[in-house]
Short mmCIF file of C-alpha atoms and ligand atoms in Angstrom, two decimals:
data_model
loop_
_atom_site.label_atom_id
_atom_site.label_comp_id
_atom_site.label_asym_id
_atom_site.label_seq_id
_atom_site.Cartn_x
_atom_site.Cartn_y
_atom_site.Cartn_z
CA UNK A 13 1.00 19.28 -9.07
CA UNK A 14 -1.38 20.08 -11.88
CA UNK A 15 -2.86 23.57 -12.10
CA UNK A 16 -6.41 22.21 -11.99
CA UNK A 17 -5.80 20.23 -8.83
CA UNK A 18 -3.86 22.98 -7.05
CA UNK A 19 -6.21 25.85 -7.85
CA UNK A 20 -9.65 24.29 -8.09
CA UNK A 21 -10.02 20.78 -6.74
CA UNK A 22 -7.77 20.78 -3.72
CA UNK A 23 -9.08 24.03 -2.17
CA UNK A 24 -12.65 22.75 -2.64
CA UNK A 25 -11.80 19.33 -1.19
CA UNK A 26 -10.03 20.79 1.80
CA UNK A 27 -13.08 22.69 2.98
CA UNK A 28 -14.79 19.34 3.60
CA UNK A 29 -14.28 16.43 5.98
CA UNK A 30 -11.35 14.29 4.93
CA UNK A 31 -13.07 10.90 5.02
CA UNK A 32 -16.13 12.26 3.21
CA UNK A 33 -13.96 13.47 0.33
CA UNK A 34 -12.11 10.18 0.34
CA UNK A 35 -15.38 8.25 -0.01
CA UNK A 36 -16.65 10.53 -2.77
CA UNK A 37 -13.37 10.19 -4.66
CA UNK A 38 -13.53 6.41 -4.42
CA UNK A 39 -17.15 6.53 -5.69
CA UNK A 40 -16.04 8.60 -8.69
CA UNK A 41 -13.14 6.22 -9.35
CA UNK A 42 -15.59 3.31 -9.04
CA UNK A 43 -17.61 4.88 -11.88
CA UNK A 44 -14.42 5.40 -13.87
CA UNK A 45 -13.62 1.74 -13.27
CA UNK A 46 -16.94 0.61 -14.75
CA UNK A 47 -16.79 2.85 -17.85
CA UNK A 48 -14.43 2.11 -20.72
CA UNK A 49 -14.76 5.69 -22.01
CA UNK A 50 -13.96 7.29 -18.65
CA UNK A 51 -11.01 4.97 -18.15
CA UNK A 52 -9.65 5.94 -21.57
CA UNK A 53 -9.97 9.65 -20.72
CA UNK A 54 -8.27 9.24 -17.34
CA UNK A 55 -5.60 7.11 -18.89
CA UNK A 56 -4.96 9.69 -21.63
CA UNK A 57 -4.50 12.34 -18.95
CA UNK A 58 -2.55 10.45 -16.33
CA UNK A 59 -0.92 7.28 -17.61
CA UNK A 60 2.78 7.00 -16.81
CA UNK A 61 5.61 5.92 -19.11
CA UNK A 62 6.91 2.38 -18.71
CA UNK A 63 9.79 1.87 -16.31
CA UNK A 64 9.81 -1.87 -15.77
CA UNK A 65 10.85 -3.52 -12.52
CA UNK A 66 10.84 -7.25 -11.87
CA UNK A 67 10.51 -8.29 -8.24
CA UNK A 68 9.51 -11.50 -6.43
CA UNK A 69 8.58 -13.12 -9.71
CA UNK A 70 6.21 -10.32 -10.77
CA UNK A 71 6.58 -7.75 -13.52
CA UNK A 72 5.75 -4.15 -12.68
CA UNK A 73 5.38 -1.71 -15.57
CA UNK A 74 6.68 1.03 -13.27
CA UNK A 75 7.80 1.06 -9.62
CA UNK A 76 5.08 3.36 -8.21
CA UNK A 77 2.20 1.63 -6.44
CA UNK A 78 -0.93 2.52 -4.52
CA UNK A 79 -0.42 2.11 -0.76
CA UNK A 80 -2.77 0.09 1.41
CA UNK A 81 -5.76 1.84 2.96
CA UNK A 82 -6.81 3.89 -0.08
CA UNK A 83 -8.99 1.19 -1.65
CA UNK A 84 -10.06 -1.05 1.20
CA UNK A 85 -13.01 -2.52 -0.72
CA UNK A 86 -11.35 -3.01 -4.14
CA UNK A 87 -14.04 -0.56 -5.27
CA UNK A 88 -11.88 1.18 -7.88
CA UNK A 89 -9.34 -1.46 -8.91
CA UNK A 90 -9.35 -0.74 -12.69
CA UNK A 91 -9.01 3.02 -12.09
CA UNK A 92 -5.57 2.72 -10.43
CA UNK A 93 -4.09 1.42 -13.66
CA UNK A 94 -5.65 4.33 -15.59
CA UNK A 95 -4.05 6.71 -13.06
CA UNK A 96 -0.64 5.33 -14.02
CA UNK A 97 0.13 3.04 -11.10
CA UNK A 98 2.51 0.13 -11.64
CA UNK A 99 0.72 -1.90 -8.95
CA UNK A 100 -1.96 -1.55 -6.28
CA UNK A 101 -2.14 -2.90 -2.74
CA UNK A 102 -5.80 -3.30 -1.76
CA UNK A 103 -7.20 -3.53 1.78
CA UNK A 104 -6.37 -3.74 4.66
CA UNK A 105 -8.87 -6.47 4.85
CA UNK A 106 -9.76 -8.61 7.86
CA UNK A 107 -11.47 -11.97 8.18
CA UNK A 108 -14.55 -10.43 9.84
CA UNK A 109 -16.27 -7.40 8.29
CA UNK A 110 -15.95 -4.45 10.66
CA UNK A 111 -17.00 -0.79 10.78
CA UNK A 112 -13.73 0.60 12.16
CA UNK A 113 -13.51 3.36 14.75
CA UNK A 114 -16.14 6.07 15.21
CA UNK A 115 -15.83 9.12 12.93
CA UNK A 116 -14.21 11.60 12.70
CA UNK A 117 -11.14 9.42 12.20
CA UNK A 118 -9.10 11.06 9.44
CA UNK A 119 -7.56 14.52 9.80
CA UNK A 120 -5.45 16.78 7.57
CA UNK A 121 -2.43 18.63 8.87
CA UNK A 122 -2.27 20.81 5.77
CA UNK A 123 0.75 22.95 6.60
CA UNK A 124 2.86 19.83 7.07
CA UNK A 125 1.26 17.96 4.14
CA UNK A 126 0.30 15.17 6.50
CA UNK A 127 -2.68 13.08 7.59
CA UNK A 128 -3.59 11.45 10.86
CA UNK A 129 -5.91 8.49 10.71
CA UNK A 130 -7.43 6.08 13.17
CA UNK A 131 -9.68 4.25 10.73
CA UNK A 132 -9.25 0.92 12.53
CA UNK A 133 -9.52 -1.41 9.50
CA UNK A 134 -13.03 -0.44 8.36
CA UNK A 135 -13.58 -3.07 5.68
CA UNK A 136 -16.18 -5.45 4.27
CA UNK A 137 -14.32 -8.62 5.28
CA UNK A 138 -12.27 -11.08 3.24
CA UNK A 139 -15.21 -12.89 1.64
CA UNK A 140 -16.84 -9.68 0.38
CA UNK A 141 -13.46 -8.54 -0.95
CA UNK A 142 -13.07 -11.89 -2.74
CA UNK A 143 -16.52 -11.47 -4.34
CA UNK A 144 -15.57 -7.96 -5.53
CA UNK A 145 -12.30 -9.21 -7.03
CA UNK A 146 -14.10 -12.04 -8.84
CA UNK A 147 -16.57 -9.51 -10.18
CA UNK A 148 -13.77 -7.34 -11.69
CA UNK A 149 -12.29 -10.44 -13.29
CA UNK A 150 -15.60 -11.61 -14.71
CA UNK A 151 -16.29 -8.18 -16.19
CA UNK A 152 -12.88 -8.36 -17.93
CA UNK A 153 -11.69 -5.30 -15.99
CA UNK A 154 -8.70 -6.89 -14.28
CA UNK A 155 -5.66 -4.59 -14.52
CA UNK A 156 -2.46 -5.66 -16.24
CA UNK A 157 -0.39 -4.68 -13.22
CA UNK A 158 0.22 -6.85 -10.14
CA UNK A 159 -2.40 -6.63 -7.40
CA UNK A 160 -1.50 -7.08 -3.75
CA UNK A 161 -3.73 -7.49 -0.72
CA UNK A 162 -2.98 -6.11 2.72
CA UNK A 163 -4.10 -8.53 5.43
CA UNK A 164 -5.03 -7.21 8.88
CA UNK A 165 -6.40 -8.83 12.03
CA UNK A 166 -10.08 -8.56 12.97
CA UNK A 167 -10.63 -6.45 16.06
CA UNK A 168 -12.79 -9.12 17.74
CA UNK A 169 -10.05 -11.75 17.36
CA UNK A 170 -7.67 -11.85 20.34
CA UNK A 171 -3.94 -11.81 19.56
CA UNK A 172 -3.65 -15.50 20.64
CA UNK A 173 -5.92 -16.41 17.69
CA UNK A 174 -4.35 -13.94 15.24
CA UNK A 175 -2.64 -16.61 13.13
CA UNK A 176 -5.97 -18.31 12.40
CA UNK A 177 -7.63 -14.97 11.58
CA UNK A 178 -4.92 -14.01 9.05
CA UNK A 179 -4.90 -17.54 7.59
CA UNK A 180 -8.68 -17.50 7.08
CA UNK A 181 -8.48 -14.30 5.03
CA UNK A 182 -5.49 -15.59 3.08
CA UNK A 183 -7.22 -18.90 2.25
CA UNK A 184 -10.15 -17.05 0.66
CA UNK A 185 -8.14 -14.36 -1.12
CA UNK A 186 -5.04 -16.30 -2.10
CA UNK A 187 -6.26 -17.35 -5.56
CA UNK A 188 -7.36 -13.81 -6.38
CA UNK A 189 -4.26 -11.63 -6.09
CA UNK A 190 -0.57 -11.63 -6.97
CA UNK A 191 1.07 -10.88 -3.61
CA UNK A 192 0.08 -10.47 0.04
CA UNK A 193 1.25 -8.14 2.78
CA UNK A 194 0.97 -9.16 6.42
CA UNK A 195 0.08 -6.01 8.28
CA UNK A 196 1.10 -6.20 11.93
CA UNK A 197 2.01 -2.53 12.10
CA UNK A 198 -1.19 -0.51 12.06
CA UNK A 199 -1.45 1.65 15.19
CA UNK A 200 -5.25 1.64 15.09
CA UNK A 201 -6.19 -1.89 16.16
CA UNK A 202 -5.56 -2.39 19.87
CA UNK A 203 -2.37 -4.42 20.53
CA UNK A 204 -1.87 -5.25 16.82
CA UNK A 205 1.72 -4.06 16.82
CA UNK A 206 2.54 -6.58 19.57
CA UNK A 207 2.30 -9.10 16.73
CA UNK A 208 5.60 -7.68 15.44
CA UNK A 209 7.14 -9.61 18.32
CA UNK A 210 9.24 -12.45 16.86
CA UNK A 211 7.35 -15.41 18.34
CA UNK A 212 3.91 -14.00 17.53
CA UNK A 213 4.90 -13.08 13.98
CA UNK A 214 6.50 -16.47 13.42
CA UNK A 215 3.22 -18.17 14.33
CA UNK A 216 1.32 -16.00 11.84
CA UNK A 217 3.86 -16.59 9.07
CA UNK A 218 3.86 -20.34 9.71
CA UNK A 219 0.05 -20.43 9.39
CA UNK A 220 0.13 -18.38 6.18
CA UNK A 221 2.87 -20.49 4.67
CA UNK A 222 0.90 -23.61 5.41
CA UNK A 223 -2.03 -22.18 3.45
CA UNK A 224 0.36 -21.05 0.73
CA UNK A 225 1.83 -24.51 0.33
CA UNK A 226 -1.34 -26.57 0.58
CA UNK A 227 -3.41 -25.34 -2.28
CA UNK A 228 -6.56 -27.16 -3.23
CA UNK A 229 -6.52 -28.48 -6.77
CA UNK A 230 -9.83 -26.67 -7.30
CA UNK A 231 -8.06 -23.34 -7.10
CA UNK A 232 -6.97 -21.65 -10.22
CA UNK A 233 -3.70 -20.00 -10.94
CA UNK A 234 -4.02 -16.24 -11.26
CA UNK A 235 -0.52 -15.27 -10.29
CA UNK A 236 0.38 -13.98 -13.70
CA UNK A 237 0.59 -10.22 -13.51
CA UNK A 238 -1.09 -10.18 -16.90
CA UNK A 239 -4.32 -11.25 -15.17
CA UNK A 240 -6.20 -14.14 -16.70
CA UNK A 241 -9.93 -14.00 -16.85
CA UNK A 242 -11.74 -16.23 -14.35
CA UNK A 243 -13.73 -17.46 -17.33
CA UNK A 244 -10.57 -19.15 -18.65
CA UNK A 245 -8.89 -20.50 -15.54
CA UNK A 246 -5.84 -22.70 -15.71
CA UNK A 247 -5.23 -25.40 -13.13
CA UNK A 248 -3.28 -24.24 -10.07
CA UNK A 249 0.43 -24.90 -10.51
CA UNK A 250 1.00 -24.61 -6.75
CA UNK A 251 3.29 -21.62 -7.00
CA UNK A 252 3.36 -19.99 -3.60
CA UNK A 253 2.18 -16.38 -3.62
CA UNK A 254 4.80 -13.83 -2.54
CA UNK A 255 4.29 -12.89 1.12
CA UNK A 256 5.66 -9.63 2.53
CA UNK A 257 5.52 -8.12 6.00
CA UNK A 258 4.75 -4.44 6.66
CA UNK A 259 6.63 -2.82 9.52
CA UNK A 260 6.07 0.23 11.72
CA UNK A 261 8.48 3.15 11.61
CA UNK A 262 8.44 3.26 15.40
CA UNK A 263 10.28 -0.04 15.94
CA UNK A 264 13.80 0.11 17.33
CA UNK A 265 16.45 -1.21 14.94
CA UNK A 266 16.97 -4.18 17.30
CA UNK A 267 13.29 -5.11 17.07
CA UNK A 268 13.40 -4.58 13.32
CA UNK A 269 16.43 -6.86 13.03
CA UNK A 270 14.49 -9.68 14.70
CA UNK A 271 11.76 -9.30 12.07
CA UNK A 272 14.36 -9.27 9.29
CA UNK A 273 15.95 -12.44 10.63
CA UNK A 274 12.55 -14.10 10.66
CA UNK A 275 11.71 -12.79 7.19
CA UNK A 276 14.91 -14.33 5.84
CA UNK A 277 14.37 -17.62 7.70
CA UNK A 278 10.80 -17.83 6.45
CA UNK A 279 11.90 -16.82 2.95
CA UNK A 280 9.46 -13.95 2.72
CA UNK A 281 9.34 -12.13 -0.60
CA UNK A 282 10.07 -8.76 1.00
CA UNK A 283 9.27 -6.01 3.47
CA UNK A 284 6.96 -3.01 3.15
CA UNK A 285 8.50 -0.08 5.02
CA UNK A 286 6.74 1.73 6.59
CA UNK A 287 3.28 2.07 8.05
CA UNK A 288 2.19 5.31 9.77
CA UNK A 289 3.91 6.59 12.92
CA UNK A 290 2.48 7.28 16.37
CA UNK A 291 5.16 9.96 16.93
CA UNK A 292 4.48 13.63 16.18
CA UNK A 293 6.79 16.39 14.97
CA UNK A 294 7.33 19.48 17.12
CA UNK A 295 5.13 22.33 16.08
CA UNK A 296 4.60 25.89 17.24
CA UNK A 297 1.51 26.27 15.11
CA UNK A 298 -1.63 26.01 17.29
CA UNK A 299 -3.75 24.49 14.54
CA UNK A 300 -1.19 21.83 13.78
CA UNK A 301 -0.71 21.11 17.48
CA UNK A 302 -4.45 20.56 17.83
CA UNK A 303 -4.49 18.13 14.93
CA UNK A 304 -1.38 16.36 16.19
CA UNK A 305 -3.14 15.77 19.51
CA UNK A 306 -5.55 13.42 17.69
CA UNK A 307 -4.92 9.73 18.29
CA UNK A 308 -3.84 7.70 15.26
CA UNK A 309 -1.09 7.13 12.74
CA UNK A 310 0.66 10.04 11.05
CA UNK A 311 1.51 9.84 7.34
CA UNK A 312 2.86 12.21 4.71
CA UNK A 313 5.74 14.69 4.75
CA UNK A 314 6.73 14.33 8.47
CA UNK A 315 7.08 10.55 8.06
CA UNK A 316 9.43 10.74 5.08
CA UNK A 317 12.82 10.86 6.80
CA UNK A 318 12.12 8.11 9.36
CA UNK A 319 10.66 5.81 6.74
CA UNK A 320 13.76 6.29 4.56
CA UNK A 321 15.99 5.62 7.57
CA UNK A 322 14.17 2.32 8.17
CA UNK A 323 14.50 1.37 4.49
CA UNK A 324 18.24 2.12 4.55
CA UNK A 325 18.66 0.02 7.66
CA UNK A 326 16.78 -2.94 6.17
CA UNK A 327 18.80 -2.73 2.95
CA UNK A 328 22.15 -2.56 4.77
CA UNK A 329 21.25 -5.18 7.34
CA UNK A 330 20.12 -7.73 4.73
CA UNK A 331 22.74 -6.69 2.14
CA UNK A 332 19.92 -6.16 -0.30
CA UNK A 333 18.65 -9.73 0.04
CA UNK A 334 15.09 -8.70 0.93
CA UNK A 335 13.21 -6.63 -1.64
CA UNK A 336 11.75 -3.49 -0.06
CA UNK A 337 8.60 -1.60 -0.97
CA UNK A 338 9.30 1.91 0.31
CA UNK A 339 6.38 4.00 1.54
CA UNK A 340 6.04 7.05 3.76
CA UNK A 341 5.97 10.70 2.79
CA UNK A 342 6.51 10.39 -0.94
CA UNK A 343 5.12 13.59 -2.47
CA UNK A 344 7.54 14.04 -5.38
CA UNK A 345 10.03 12.29 -7.61
CA UNK A 346 12.85 13.41 -5.26
CA UNK A 347 11.12 11.63 -2.37
CA UNK A 348 10.71 8.44 -4.42
CA UNK A 349 14.36 8.61 -5.55
CA UNK A 350 15.45 8.99 -1.92
CA UNK A 351 13.59 5.76 -1.04
CA UNK A 352 15.04 3.89 -4.04
CA UNK A 353 18.61 4.94 -3.39
CA UNK A 354 18.13 3.99 0.27
CA UNK A 355 17.22 0.45 -0.83
CA UNK A 356 13.61 0.27 -2.07
CA UNK A 357 12.94 -1.50 -5.39
CA UNK A 358 9.32 -0.35 -5.46
CA UNK A 359 7.55 2.58 -3.80
CA UNK A 360 3.98 3.43 -2.80
CA UNK A 361 1.97 6.59 -2.20
CA UNK A 362 -1.13 7.46 -0.20
CA UNK A 363 -0.93 10.93 1.42
CA UNK A 364 0.94 12.32 -1.59
CA UNK A 365 -2.14 11.70 -3.72
CA UNK A 366 -4.25 13.79 -1.34
CA UNK A 367 -1.84 16.74 -1.49
CA UNK A 368 -0.49 16.47 -5.04
CA UNK A 369 -3.47 15.03 -6.91
CA UNK A 370 -3.85 12.43 -9.62
CA UNK A 371 -0.90 13.51 -11.78
CA UNK A 372 1.53 12.49 -9.03
CA UNK A 373 2.32 9.02 -10.37
CA UNK A 374 3.03 10.28 -13.88
CA UNK A 375 5.29 13.03 -12.51
CA UNK A 376 7.20 10.60 -10.29
CA UNK A 377 7.79 8.08 -13.09
CA UNK A 378 8.86 10.78 -15.56
CA UNK A 379 11.19 12.22 -12.92
CA UNK A 380 12.70 8.79 -12.24
CA UNK A 381 13.43 8.39 -15.95
CA UNK A 382 15.22 11.75 -15.85
CA UNK A 383 17.26 10.81 -12.79
CA UNK A 384 18.36 7.51 -14.35
CA UNK A 385 19.34 9.25 -17.57
CA UNK A 386 21.38 11.90 -15.71
CA UNK A 387 23.31 9.14 -13.96
CA UNK A 388 23.82 6.96 -17.02
CA UNK A 389 21.68 4.19 -15.55
CA UNK A 390 19.10 2.28 -17.53
CA UNK A 391 17.02 0.57 -14.85
CA UNK A 392 15.67 1.25 -11.39
CA UNK A 393 17.46 -1.85 -10.16
CA UNK A 394 20.81 -0.16 -10.81
CA UNK A 395 19.83 2.71 -8.51
CA UNK A 396 18.54 0.60 -5.61
CA UNK A 397 20.62 1.18 -2.48
CA UNK A 398 23.21 3.38 -4.17
CA UNK A 399 22.76 5.85 -1.33
CA UNK A 400 22.25 9.13 -3.02
C1 LIG B 502 -6.44 6.77 5.86
C2 LIG B 502 -5.34 5.75 5.83
C3 LIG B 502 -5.64 4.41 5.94
C4 LIG B 502 -4.62 3.45 5.92
N1 LIG B 502 -4.94 2.13 6.00
C5 LIG B 502 -3.95 1.19 5.96
C6 LIG B 502 -4.26 -0.19 6.01
O1 LIG B 502 -5.42 -0.59 6.03
N2 LIG B 502 -3.22 -1.07 6.01
C7 LIG B 502 -1.90 -0.65 5.95
O2 LIG B 502 -0.98 -1.47 5.96
N3 LIG B 502 -1.59 0.66 5.87
C8 LIG B 502 -2.58 1.57 5.88
N4 LIG B 502 -2.26 2.90 5.79
C9 LIG B 502 -0.82 3.30 5.72
C10 LIG B 502 -0.36 3.55 4.28
O3 LIG B 502 -0.46 2.39 3.50
C11 LIG B 502 1.11 4.03 4.28
O4 LIG B 502 1.93 3.01 4.81
C12 LIG B 502 1.30 5.30 5.10
O5 LIG B 502 0.21 6.17 4.97
C13 LIG B 502 2.58 6.04 4.72
O6 LIG B 502 2.54 6.43 3.35
P1 LIG B 502 2.13 7.94 2.89
O7 LIG B 502 2.97 8.89 3.70
O8 LIG B 502 2.39 7.95 1.42
O9 LIG B 502 0.69 8.10 3.21
C14 LIG B 502 -3.25 3.87 5.80
C15 LIG B 502 -2.96 5.24 5.67
C16 LIG B 502 -3.97 6.18 5.68
C17 LIG B 502 -3.61 7.63 5.55
#
């Protein structure tokens, strides 16, 4: 953690409401995104060394990505690249715009370096997100790294109509990003996680794959991770966009295996493991106990071990056939290495940024370089699933 963040920014941030600070940070990063000078300064301070990874047909300059939920509006897309990220997953976005749950809905459990949130997919809706993405392209601010979009289900849509709801968002956003993550694992939309059931998930995946395969000739190919400008579109070459599914850490391994079977049958590009957990660690600290009594999903340090366990299971069960994006409790290079050696090819951070600050990505990537060197390896791919 940088001295400035540890001693000045973080103590000041932590005296204020968590969501308020989040919104102010995104506003600042939105300004950074619009200013070439500010982006250059941030980039000079925080950019990470290259550590290339190639996965599901996309090239990542390093394996550390922004997790879903941080930038639900694509408000700061160009800033993530300046902060050193190798990719960013935007959203979750739903077909209908929605305000999410009443505030307060995000809480810090500081002693455990954790967060609890019950945001409930507050987002501007798929069409507004599409407009924002087009705007970044037209301004020439599209990042060089791959951009993913996390798709959720609108609260007003009943589970029986979920497939249509996901497909509507995907149809609008498909031409505008490099990969898509089907989120059926958020604990904060009533009954959403029931969509992890095999039959329900299969229906959603079938609907998305239909959209993926039946692309209008008016669409333009933007799948190159090098990001073409919308002003110079090329005709769609009908490449399907990589589709991944994001799973909850609270699934039993049997339930997880059913999803893996389906993911392989449906030839998904990979799995994102994991979302937040509804479980809570034991705590004798009154303050922590009070925070842990809040409803919502827990992220950060206490999620780390379970998320890694899920990643290891997926890797072993599929014999490495399904690429894994590992997420959950990564606050250091050691945590990222643990996920990679358990089977993840790429990793993501959210809560780690809150606790460790903006230098986190750079520190993780530098640390990964060191770990590879110490082991005589020259790529992340060689370390994936090596178990320790
Ligand atoms: C405030 C907040 C909002 C989130 N929103 C989403 C979301 O919209 N979609 C999603 O798939 N995951 C969402 N997540 C989960 C994160 O993407 C990630 O899976 C989880 O926080 C574990 O990673 P971490 O320990 O690094 O935070 C959210 C997490 C937080 C803390």
